[in-house]
CSV table of C-alpha atoms in Angstrom, one decimal:
chain,number,residue,atom,x,y,z
A,1,UNK,CA,114.4,56.6,70.6
A,2,UNK,CA,115.5,56.2,74.1
A,3,UNK,CA,113.5,56.7,77.2
A,4,UNK,CA,114.5,56.8,80.8
A,5,UNK,CA,111.3,55.5,82.7
A,6,UNK,CA,111.2,56.5,86.8
A,7,UNK,CA,108.4,57.1,89.2
A,8,UNK,CA,107.5,57.4,93.0
A,9,UNK,CA,110.1,60.4,94.0
A,10,UNK,CA,107.8,61.2,96.7
A,11,UNK,CA,109.6,64.7,97.1
A,12,UNK,CA,109.1,66.1,100.5
A,13,UNK,CA,109.0,62.9,102.3
A,14,UNK,CA,110.3,62.6,105.6
A,15,UNK,CA,111.8,59.7,107.7
A,16,UNK,CA,110.2,59.8,111.2
A,17,UNK,CA,110.5,63.7,111.3
A,18,UNK,CA,113.9,63.9,109.5
A,19,UNK,CA,113.5,66.0,106.3
A,20,UNK,CA,115.3,64.3,103.1
A,21,UNK,CA,115.7,67.3,100.9
A,22,UNK,CA,119.5,66.7,100.6
A,23,UNK,CA,118.9,63.1,99.5
A,24,UNK,CA,116.0,64.3,96.7
A,25,UNK,CA,118.3,67.0,95.5
A,26,UNK,CA,121.4,64.4,95.1
A,27,UNK,CA,119.1,61.9,93.3
A,28,UNK,CA,117.9,64.7,90.9
A,29,UNK,CA,121.3,65.8,90.3
A,30,UNK,CA,122.6,62.2,89.6
A,31,UNK,CA,119.5,61.6,87.3
A,32,UNK,CA,119.9,64.5,85.1
A,33,UNK,CA,123.9,63.5,84.7
A,34,UNK,CA,122.3,60.0,83.8
A,35,UNK,CA,119.9,61.4,81.1
A,36,UNK,CA,123.1,63.3,79.6
A,37,UNK,CA,125.4,59.9,79.9
A,38,UNK,CA,122.7,57.7,78.6
A,39,UNK,CA,121.8,60.1,75.8
A,40,UNK,CA,118.2,60.3,76.7
A,41,UNK,CA,115.3,61.3,74.3
A,42,UNK,CA,112.4,61.3,76.6
A,43,UNK,CA,112.0,61.1,80.3
A,44,UNK,CA,108.7,59.4,81.7
A,45,UNK,CA,107.6,59.8,85.3
A,46,UNK,CA,105.2,57.5,86.4
A,47,UNK,CA,103.5,59.7,89.2
A,48,UNK,CA,103.7,60.3,92.9
A,49,UNK,CA,106.3,63.2,92.3
A,50,UNK,CA,105.3,64.5,95.6
A,51,UNK,CA,104.6,62.9,98.8
A,52,UNK,CA,101.4,65.0,99.4
A,53,UNK,CA,99.0,66.9,97.6
A,54,UNK,CA,100.2,70.1,99.3
A,55,UNK,CA,103.9,69.9,98.6
A,56,UNK,CA,106.4,72.4,100.8
A,57,UNK,CA,107.9,75.1,98.8
A,58,UNK,CA,111.6,73.4,98.8
A,59,UNK,CA,110.1,70.5,97.4
A,60,UNK,CA,108.5,72.3,94.6
A,61,UNK,CA,111.7,74.2,93.9
A,62,UNK,CA,113.5,70.8,93.5
A,63,UNK,CA,110.8,69.8,91.0
A,64,UNK,CA,111.1,72.7,89.1
A,65,UNK,CA,114.8,73.4,88.9
A,66,UNK,CA,115.3,69.8,87.7
A,67,UNK,CA,112.8,70.4,84.8
A,68,UNK,CA,114.4,73.3,83.8
A,69,UNK,CA,117.7,71.5,83.9
A,70,UNK,CA,116.5,68.6,81.7
A,71,UNK,CA,114.7,70.9,79.3
A,72,UNK,CA,118.2,72.6,78.7
A,73,UNK,CA,119.6,69.0,78.1
A,74,UNK,CA,119.6,66.7,75.2
A,75,UNK,CA,116.2,65.4,76.4
A,76,UNK,CA,113.9,66.4,74.0
A,77,UNK,CA,110.6,65.6,76.0
A,78,UNK,CA,109.7,64.8,79.8
A,79,UNK,CA,106.2,63.5,80.2
A,80,UNK,CA,104.7,63.3,83.8
A,81,UNK,CA,101.6,61.7,84.8
A,82,UNK,CA,100.1,62.0,88.4
A,83,UNK,CA,100.0,59.4,91.2
A,84,UNK,CA,97.8,58.9,93.9
A,85,UNK,CA,99.7,61.0,96.2
A,86,UNK,CA,99.7,64.0,93.5
A,87,UNK,CA,97.3,66.8,93.4
A,88,UNK,CA,96.1,67.0,89.8
A,89,UNK,CA,95.0,70.2,90.0
A,90,UNK,CA,98.7,71.2,91.4
A,91,UNK,CA,100.2,69.4,88.6
A,92,UNK,CA,98.2,70.7,86.0
A,93,UNK,CA,98.5,74.5,87.1
A,94,UNK,CA,101.5,75.2,85.0
A,95,UNK,CA,101.2,72.8,82.2
A,96,UNK,CA,100.7,75.4,79.7
A,97,UNK,CA,103.9,76.9,80.9
A,98,UNK,CA,106.0,73.8,81.0
A,99,UNK,CA,104.8,72.7,77.6
A,100,UNK,CA,107.1,75.4,76.3
A,101,UNK,CA,110.0,73.6,77.9
A,102,UNK,CA,108.4,70.3,76.2
A,103,UNK,CA,107.3,69.2,79.2
A,104,UNK,CA,104.0,67.4,79.2
A,105,UNK,CA,101.8,67.0,82.3
A,106,UNK,CA,98.7,65.1,82.6
A,107,UNK,CA,97.3,65.4,86.2
A,108,UNK,CA,93.7,63.6,86.1
A,109,UNK,CA,91.8,61.8,83.7
A,110,UNK,CA,91.0,64.3,80.7
A,111,UNK,CA,87.3,64.7,79.2
A,112,UNK,CA,88.7,63.4,76.0
A,113,UNK,CA,91.0,60.3,75.4
A,114,UNK,CA,92.6,62.3,72.9
A,115,UNK,CA,94.4,64.7,75.4
A,116,UNK,CA,96.1,61.5,76.9
A,117,UNK,CA,97.9,60.8,73.7
A,118,UNK,CA,100.9,62.4,73.0
A,119,UNK,CA,102.9,62.2,69.7
A,120,UNK,CA,106.7,62.9,70.6
A,121,UNK,CA,108.3,64.5,67.4
A,122,UNK,CA,111.7,65.7,66.4
A,123,UNK,CA,111.8,68.0,63.5
A,124,UNK,CA,108.4,66.6,62.5
A,125,UNK,CA,109.4,63.1,62.5
A,126,UNK,CA,107.4,61.1,65.0
A,127,UNK,CA,109.5,59.1,67.4
A,128,UNK,CA,106.9,57.6,69.9
A,129,UNK,CA,103.4,57.8,70.8
A,130,UNK,CA,102.9,58.1,74.5
A,131,UNK,CA,99.3,56.8,76.3
A,132,UNK,CA,99.7,59.1,79.6
A,133,UNK,CA,97.3,57.5,81.5
A,134,UNK,CA,97.3,59.2,85.1
A,135,UNK,CA,96.0,57.4,88.5
A,136,UNK,CA,92.4,57.0,87.7
A,137,UNK,CA,90.2,57.6,90.6
A,138,UNK,CA,87.5,55.7,91.8
A,139,UNK,CA,85.0,58.6,90.8
A,140,UNK,CA,86.5,59.0,87.4
A,141,UNK,CA,85.8,55.4,86.2
A,142,UNK,CA,82.8,54.3,88.2
A,143,UNK,CA,79.3,55.6,89.2
A,144,UNK,CA,78.0,54.4,92.7
A,145,UNK,CA,74.8,52.5,92.4
A,146,UNK,CA,72.2,51.8,95.3
A,147,UNK,CA,72.4,48.3,96.5
A,148,UNK,CA,75.7,47.4,94.8
A,149,UNK,CA,77.7,44.8,96.6
A,150,UNK,CA,81.5,45.2,97.4
A,151,UNK,CA,82.0,42.7,94.4
A,152,UNK,CA,79.7,44.6,91.9
A,153,UNK,CA,82.0,47.6,93.1
A,154,UNK,CA,85.0,46.0,92.3
A,155,UNK,CA,84.0,44.3,88.9
A,156,UNK,CA,82.9,47.8,87.6
A,157,UNK,CA,86.2,49.5,88.8
A,158,UNK,CA,88.2,46.8,86.8
A,159,UNK,CA,85.9,47.5,83.9
A,160,UNK,CA,86.5,51.2,84.2
A,161,UNK,CA,90.1,50.8,84.2
A,162,UNK,CA,90.1,48.5,81.1
A,163,UNK,CA,87.8,50.5,79.2
A,164,UNK,CA,90.2,53.8,79.7
A,165,UNK,CA,93.2,52.1,78.5
A,166,UNK,CA,91.6,50.9,75.3
A,167,UNK,CA,89.9,53.8,74.6
A,168,UNK,CA,93.6,55.7,75.0
A,169,UNK,CA,95.3,52.8,73.0
A,170,UNK,CA,92.8,52.9,70.3
A,171,UNK,CA,93.4,56.7,69.7
A,172,UNK,CA,97.1,56.1,69.8
A,173,UNK,CA,96.7,53.0,67.4
A,174,UNK,CA,95.0,55.4,64.9
A,175,UNK,CA,97.9,57.9,64.9
A,176,UNK,CA,100.4,54.8,64.5
A,177,UNK,CA,98.5,53.8,61.4
A,178,UNK,CA,98.3,57.3,60.2
A,179,UNK,CA,102.0,57.8,60.5
A,180,UNK,CA,102.9,54.4,59.2
A,181,UNK,CA,100.8,55.6,55.8
A,182,UNK,CA,103.2,58.8,55.9
A,183,UNK,CA,106.3,56.5,55.8
A,184,UNK,CA,107.0,56.2,59.4
A,185,UNK,CA,107.0,52.6,60.3
A,186,UNK,CA,107.8,51.3,63.5
A,187,UNK,CA,106.8,54.1,65.6
A,188,UNK,CA,106.7,52.6,69.4
A,189,UNK,CA,103.5,52.9,71.4
A,190,UNK,CA,104.3,53.5,75.0
A,191,UNK,CA,101.8,53.6,77.8
A,192,UNK,CA,102.1,55.0,81.6
A,193,UNK,CA,100.1,54.2,84.6
A,194,UNK,CA,99.7,54.4,88.3
A,195,UNK,CA,98.1,51.6,89.9
A,196,UNK,CA,98.6,48.3,91.6
A,197,UNK,CA,99.1,45.0,89.5
A,198,UNK,CA,98.3,41.6,90.5
A,199,UNK,CA,101.3,40.0,92.0
A,200,UNK,CA,102.9,43.1,92.8
A,201,UNK,CA,105.6,42.8,95.3
A,202,UNK,CA,105.6,45.5,98.3
A,203,UNK,CA,107.6,45.6,101.5
A,204,UNK,CA,107.0,46.7,105.0
A,205,UNK,CA,106.8,50.3,105.9
A,206,UNK,CA,107.0,51.6,102.1
A,207,UNK,CA,103.9,53.7,102.5
A,208,UNK,CA,102.1,52.3,99.5
A,209,UNK,CA,98.3,52.9,99.9
A,210,UNK,CA,95.5,50.4,98.6
A,211,UNK,CA,94.4,52.4,95.5
A,212,UNK,CA,90.6,51.5,95.8
A,213,UNK,CA,88.7,49.8,98.3
A,214,UNK,CA,88.6,46.2,98.2
A,215,UNK,CA,90.4,43.7,96.0
A,216,UNK,CA,90.4,45.6,92.6
A,217,UNK,CA,93.6,47.2,94.0
A,218,UNK,CA,95.5,44.6,92.1
A,219,UNK,CA,94.5,44.7,88.5
A,220,UNK,CA,95.6,41.6,86.2
A,221,UNK,CA,98.0,42.5,83.3
A,222,UNK,CA,95.4,41.4,80.5
A,223,UNK,CA,93.6,44.5,81.2
A,224,UNK,CA,96.3,46.4,79.1
A,225,UNK,CA,96.0,46.2,75.1
A,226,UNK,CA,98.4,43.8,73.5
A,227,UNK,CA,99.5,47.0,71.1
A,228,UNK,CA,101.6,48.4,73.9
A,229,UNK,CA,105.3,48.0,73.2
A,230,UNK,CA,106.4,49.3,76.6
A,231,UNK,CA,104.5,50.1,79.7
A,232,UNK,CA,105.9,52.3,82.4
A,233,UNK,CA,104.0,51.8,85.6
A,234,UNK,CA,104.3,53.8,88.9
A,235,UNK,CA,103.2,53.0,92.5
A,236,UNK,CA,104.9,50.3,93.6
A,237,UNK,CA,108.3,50.9,95.3
A,238,UNK,CA,109.9,47.7,94.1
A,239,UNK,CA,111.3,47.8,90.9
A,240,UNK,CA,110.0,44.6,89.1
A,241,UNK,CA,108.6,43.1,86.0
A,242,UNK,CA,104.8,42.5,85.9
A,243,UNK,CA,103.9,38.8,85.0
A,244,UNK,CA,106.9,37.8,83.5
A,245,UNK,CA,106.4,40.3,80.7
A,246,UNK,CA,109.5,42.0,80.1
A,247,UNK,CA,108.1,45.4,78.4
A,248,UNK,CA,105.7,46.0,81.6
A,249,UNK,CA,107.7,47.1,84.5
A,250,UNK,CA,107.7,49.2,87.6
A,251,UNK,CA,110.8,51.2,88.0
A,252,UNK,CA,110.5,51.8,91.7
A,253,UNK,CA,111.0,54.6,94.1
A,254,UNK,CA,114.7,56.0,93.7
A,255,UNK,CA,115.1,56.4,97.3
A,256,UNK,CA,114.4,54.0,99.8
A,257,UNK,CA,110.9,55.1,101.6
A,258,UNK,CA,111.4,53.1,104.8
A,259,UNK,CA,113.3,50.7,106.4
A,260,UNK,CA,111.7,47.9,104.8
A,261,UNK,CA,113.4,49.0,101.7
A,262,UNK,CA,116.8,49.8,103.0
A,263,UNK,CA,118.6,46.9,101.6
A,264,UNK,CA,117.1,47.0,98.1
A,265,UNK,CA,118.8,48.2,95.1
A,266,UNK,CA,116.9,51.0,93.5
A,267,UNK,CA,116.5,51.5,89.8
A,268,UNK,CA,115.7,53.6,87.0
A,269,UNK,CA,114.6,51.9,83.7
A,270,UNK,CA,116.3,52.8,80.0
A,271,UNK,CA,114.5,51.6,77.0
A,272,UNK,CA,116.0,51.7,73.7
A,273,UNK,CA,113.6,51.6,70.6
A,274,UNK,CA,116.2,50.7,68.1
A,275,UNK,CA,114.7,48.0,66.1
A,276,UNK,CA,111.4,45.8,66.2
A,277,UNK,CA,111.9,44.9,70.3
A,278,UNK,CA,112.5,47.2,73.0
A,279,UNK,CA,116.2,46.9,74.3
A,280,UNK,CA,115.6,47.3,77.9
A,281,UNK,CA,118.2,47.8,80.7
A,282,UNK,CA,118.0,48.8,84.3
A,283,UNK,CA,120.4,51.6,86.0
A,284,UNK,CA,121.5,51.4,89.7
A,285,UNK,CA,120.5,54.4,91.7
A,286,UNK,CA,123.4,55.4,94.0
A,287,UNK,CA,122.6,55.4,97.7
A,288,UNK,CA,122.6,58.7,98.9
A,289,UNK,CA,121.7,58.2,102.7
A,290,UNK,CA,122.3,54.7,104.6
A,291,UNK,CA,119.4,53.3,106.3
A,292,UNK,CA,120.2,50.7,108.9
A,293,UNK,CA,117.4,48.7,111.0
A,294,UNK,CA,119.2,47.1,114.0
A,295,UNK,CA,117.1,44.4,116.1
A,296,UNK,CA,118.3,42.4,119.3
A,297,UNK,CA,119.4,42.6,122.8
A,298,UNK,CA,120.9,45.7,124.2
A,299,UNK,CA,124.1,44.0,123.7
A,300,UNK,CA,123.7,43.0,120.3
A,301,UNK,CA,122.3,46.6,119.4
A,302,UNK,CA,125.7,48.5,121.4
A,303,UNK,CA,128.0,45.9,119.5
A,304,UNK,CA,126.6,46.9,115.9
A,305,UNK,CA,126.6,50.6,116.9
A,306,UNK,CA,130.2,50.1,117.7
A,307,UNK,CA,131.2,48.2,114.6
A,308,UNK,CA,129.2,50.9,112.6
A,309,UNK,CA,131.6,53.4,114.2
A,310,UNK,CA,134.7,51.9,113.2
A,311,UNK,CA,133.4,52.2,109.6
A,312,UNK,CA,132.8,56.0,110.1
A,313,UNK,CA,129.3,55.3,109.1
A,314,UNK,CA,126.8,58.0,108.8
A,315,UNK,CA,123.7,56.1,108.9
A,316,UNK,CA,120.3,56.6,109.8
A,317,UNK,CA,119.2,54.1,112.4
A,318,UNK,CA,116.0,52.3,113.4
A,319,UNK,CA,116.7,50.2,116.7
A,320,UNK,CA,114.3,47.5,117.6
A,321,UNK,CA,114.9,46.4,121.2
A,322,UNK,CA,113.9,42.6,121.7
A,323,UNK,CA,115.9,41.7,125.1
A,324,UNK,CA,114.1,40.0,127.9
A,325,UNK,CA,114.9,42.7,130.3
A,326,UNK,CA,112.9,46.0,130.5
A,327,UNK,CA,115.4,48.8,129.9
A,328,UNK,CA,113.6,52.2,131.1
A,329,UNK,CA,116.6,54.4,129.9
A,330,UNK,CA,117.0,52.8,126.7
A,331,UNK,CA,116.7,56.1,124.5
A,332,UNK,CA,119.5,57.5,126.9
A,333,UNK,CA,121.7,54.8,126.5
A,334,UNK,CA,121.6,54.8,122.8
A,335,UNK,CA,122.1,58.6,122.4
A,336,UNK,CA,125.1,58.4,124.4
A,337,UNK,CA,126.6,55.1,122.3
A,338,UNK,CA,126.3,57.5,118.9
A,339,UNK,CA,127.6,60.6,120.4
A,340,UNK,CA,130.8,61.0,118.9
A,341,UNK,CA,129.7,59.5,115.6
A,342,UNK,CA,127.8,61.1,112.7
A,343,UNK,CA,125.1,58.7,112.6
A,344,UNK,CA,121.4,59.5,113.9
A,345,UNK,CA,118.9,57.4,115.4
A,346,UNK,CA,115.5,58.1,113.7
A,347,UNK,CA,113.3,55.5,115.7
A,348,UNK,CA,113.7,53.2,118.7
A,349,UNK,CA,111.1,50.7,119.4
A,350,UNK,CA,111.3,49.1,122.7
A,351,UNK,CA,109.4,45.8,122.1
A,352,UNK,CA,109.9,44.6,125.8
A,353,UNK,CA,108.1,47.8,126.9
A,354,UNK,CA,105.5,47.6,124.1
A,355,UNK,CA,104.7,44.0,124.9
A,356,UNK,CA,104.2,44.9,128.5
A,357,UNK,CA,102.1,47.6,127.7
A,358,UNK,CA,99.7,45.6,125.5
A,359,UNK,CA,99.6,42.6,127.7
A,360,UNK,CA,98.5,45.1,130.5
A,361,UNK,CA,96.0,47.3,128.5
A,362,UNK,CA,98.4,50.1,129.8
A,363,UNK,CA,97.7,53.7,128.8
A,364,UNK,CA,101.2,54.1,127.8
A,365,UNK,CA,100.3,52.8,124.5
A,366,UNK,CA,100.8,55.7,121.9
A,367,UNK,CA,99.1,56.2,118.2
A,368,UNK,CA,103.0,55.7,116.9
A,369,UNK,CA,102.0,52.2,117.5
A,370,UNK,CA,99.2,52.0,115.8
A,371,UNK,CA,97.7,52.8,112.0
A,372,UNK,CA,94.2,54.1,111.3
A,373,UNK,CA,92.9,50.6,110.7
A,374,UNK,CA,94.1,49.6,114.4
A,375,UNK,CA,92.5,52.7,115.9
A,376,UNK,CA,88.9,52.0,114.4
A,377,UNK,CA,89.3,48.4,115.3
A,378,UNK,CA,90.0,49.6,119.0
A,379,UNK,CA,87.0,51.8,118.5
A,380,UNK,CA,84.8,48.8,117.5
A,381,UNK,CA,85.9,47.1,120.4
A,382,UNK,CA,85.0,49.7,122.7
A,383,UNK,CA,81.5,49.6,121.5
A,384,UNK,CA,81.2,45.9,121.3
A,385,UNK,CA,80.3,45.6,117.8
A,386,UNK,CA,79.3,42.4,116.5
A,387,UNK,CA,81.3,40.3,113.9
A,388,UNK,CA,78.5,40.4,111.6
A,389,UNK,CA,78.5,44.6,111.4
A,390,UNK,CA,82.8,44.7,111.5
A,391,UNK,CA,83.0,43.6,108.0
A,392,UNK,CA,80.7,46.0,106.3
A,393,UNK,CA,81.6,48.9,108.9
A,394,UNK,CA,85.5,48.4,108.0
A,395,UNK,CA,84.7,48.7,104.2
A,396,UNK,CA,83.0,51.8,104.7
A,397,UNK,CA,85.3,53.4,107.1
A,398,UNK,CA,88.1,52.3,104.2
A,399,UNK,CA,86.0,54.0,101.6
A,400,UNK,CA,85.9,57.4,103.8
A,401,UNK,CA,89.7,57.4,104.2
A,402,UNK,CA,90.1,56.7,100.4
A,403,UNK,CA,88.0,59.4,99.7
A,404,UNK,CA,89.8,62.0,102.4
A,405,UNK,CA,92.9,60.9,100.8
A,406,UNK,CA,91.9,61.6,97.0
A,407,UNK,CA,90.4,64.8,97.9
A,408,UNK,CA,92.2,67.5,96.0
A,409,UNK,CA,92.8,70.6,98.4
A,410,UNK,CA,94.4,72.6,95.7
A,411,UNK,CA,90.9,72.5,93.6
A,412,UNK,CA,88.8,75.4,93.7
């Protein structure tokens, strides 16, 4: 039994307004070819297939076209779980139709743990048991209690996640025992999840959200039952082994989601269950669109651009000017510098101008320089909120944000 583990496609994501459908299409074409070349039996996608809960038609087209391609390949099974960016009802809507293509979709926590346990068969021979646990939303695993502290809330959330995995894995272990009694031994138990583990690595600008309010976002690896032979995780965009446990891994995102990931090697994970221990290898994902961040003085920036032009680069650029002089026509100068190339400037940060604006408390500052937390902090500053009240207000604000982000707009 050979599986391929991937996650965090974020189909439909743009980069500073630039659509990236060509990159997504190129990745999915490459993935389909890799599945054939590696003779993959089952594809596991650990959440965040789409970047938003209401994906555009073209993003949907890429998704369904890929599933049709894989269903006509040698790959016998596809298992998809929802991530925190996905709409559970949107993913679940065609699940009965997709099941005819051997595509199994789990969009949200099910009423019965048995529905999250999939037995992958080949001519009635069990090949693997998959605990397909989707992203567990706060409301799925915890009931709010009056007067609870943030520590109480975190403890109950951790307990809820742990109990859910224990319950689902117990069902899988029972099925494996039944298979063993039938003569099918060493059936691997594979689990999936979309969460944030303790010690997990992130990078600047990757768009990875904290999943819960407070510290629960980082759950310990001891939460997962020891019966799991391989745990395919999603949510973090950096490929990584969790807690030095080789069988617990994030595959990471296949495309760099921002310039902080531009120099990272992207991967998918192939796991071969051909004995008592899984044979795990990483496959590098090709770079479909070069992203380059240039930081420095105007001379440094222009020199780098000229060097890239000699290399016939078609990179998308993020430029941060850090020179001492205020350059009011920076955009015009940089556009002129790349005019005879195929490069694109996706963002310019004029650090000198920003510093001048902030230091002078100038009205030129824009929302592009702030995130939601910054805006809320400015509001508290404007209303002279005391330090004593800030922590509680910030926690409440973050909880409201999380609720809005998890709202399933496709549900009736």
